[in-house]
Short mmCIF file of C-alpha atoms in Angstrom, two decimals:
data_model
loop_
_atom_site.label_atom_id
_atom_site.label_comp_id
_atom_site.label_asym_id
_atom_site.label_seq_id
_atom_site.Cartn_x
_atom_site.Cartn_y
_atom_site.Cartn_z
CA MET A 2 -23.92 -2.76 29.34
CA MET A 3 -20.34 -1.71 28.55
CA LYS A 4 -18.52 -3.18 25.60
CA THR A 5 -15.29 -4.83 26.59
CA ILE A 6 -12.15 -3.48 24.93
CA ASN A 7 -9.87 -6.31 26.05
CA LYS A 8 -10.41 -9.08 23.52
CA SER A 9 -8.53 -12.31 23.29
CA ALA A 10 -6.18 -12.90 20.39
CA LYS A 11 -8.58 -15.48 18.98
CA GLU A 12 -11.45 -12.98 18.94
CA THR A 13 -9.28 -10.35 17.28
CA VAL A 14 -8.12 -12.76 14.57
CA LYS A 15 -11.73 -13.84 14.00
CA GLU A 16 -12.82 -10.21 13.64
CA VAL A 17 -10.01 -9.50 11.15
CA TRP A 18 -10.92 -12.64 9.20
CA HIS A 19 -14.57 -11.54 8.96
CA ALA A 20 -13.45 -8.09 7.78
CA PHE A 21 -11.33 -9.67 5.02
CA ILE A 22 -14.24 -11.88 3.99
CA GLY A 23 -16.49 -8.80 3.81
CA ILE A 24 -13.94 -6.93 1.70
CA GLY A 25 -13.60 -9.95 -0.60
CA ARG A 26 -17.36 -10.22 -1.06
CA HIS A 27 -17.60 -6.50 -1.80
CA PHE A 28 -14.79 -6.81 -4.37
CA VAL A 29 -16.48 -9.76 -6.08
CA ARG A 30 -19.81 -7.90 -6.21
CA THR A 31 -18.06 -4.86 -7.69
CA LEU A 32 -16.35 -6.99 -10.34
CA ASP A 33 -19.68 -8.63 -11.15
CA HIS A 34 -21.19 -5.24 -11.99
CA MET A 35 -18.24 -4.03 -14.09
CA SER A 36 -18.02 -4.42 -17.86
CA TRP A 37 -15.14 -6.31 -19.47
CA PRO A 38 -13.45 -3.13 -20.78
CA ALA A 39 -13.64 -1.59 -17.31
CA ILE A 40 -12.06 -4.70 -15.76
CA ILE A 41 -9.26 -4.64 -18.35
CA ALA A 42 -8.66 -0.93 -17.72
CA MET A 43 -8.56 -1.54 -13.97
CA CYS A 44 -6.02 -4.34 -14.44
CA VAL A 45 -3.83 -2.10 -16.62
CA VAL A 46 -3.94 0.72 -14.06
CA ILE A 47 -3.06 -1.66 -11.21
CA ALA A 48 -0.18 -3.14 -13.26
CA LEU A 49 1.18 0.32 -14.05
CA PHE A 50 0.90 1.35 -10.41
CA LEU A 51 2.70 -1.79 -9.20
CA THR A 52 5.42 -1.33 -11.83
CA ILE A 53 6.07 2.39 -11.57
CA LEU A 54 5.75 2.92 -7.81
CA PRO A 55 8.80 0.80 -6.84
CA LEU A 56 10.83 2.52 -9.56
CA VAL A 57 9.90 5.97 -8.25
CA ILE A 58 10.73 5.00 -4.67
CA THR A 59 14.08 3.51 -5.74
CA LEU A 60 15.05 6.59 -7.75
CA PHE A 61 14.05 8.87 -4.88
CA ILE A 62 16.21 6.91 -2.41
CA ALA A 63 19.11 6.90 -4.90
CA ALA A 64 18.84 10.69 -5.29
CA LEU A 65 18.86 11.10 -1.50
CA ILE A 66 21.97 8.90 -1.20
CA VAL A 67 23.76 10.87 -3.95
CA LYS A 68 22.86 14.15 -2.25
CA LEU A 69 24.10 12.83 1.10
CA ALA A 70 27.36 11.63 -0.51
CA ILE A 71 27.91 15.01 -2.13
CA ASN A 72 27.35 16.75 1.19
CA VAL A 73 29.68 14.41 3.08
CA PHE A 74 32.50 14.07 0.54
CA GLY A 75 31.98 17.30 -1.36
CA ASP A 76 33.40 20.76 -0.84
CA LYS A 77 35.02 21.14 2.61
CA LYS A 78 35.30 24.94 2.45
CA GLN A 79 33.68 27.01 5.16
CA HIS A 80 31.04 29.42 3.92
CA GLY A 81 30.86 32.71 5.73
#
């Protein structure tokens, strides 16, 4: 028998919910098997990632804007 690919919105939401529950259970089992120092190290790494990543993205966008401004308002001479 063929599997239907056209699901209702309710079925899709239910499937996503079950996936999140499965991920949550896996995460809790993983934490249960980790030692306290490993959990602390994981929390520090996550905190550093969440702190540094937005800074890097912001600085990258700022550098792009500065480069664009230099190109637009910079030297108007023709090269050639």
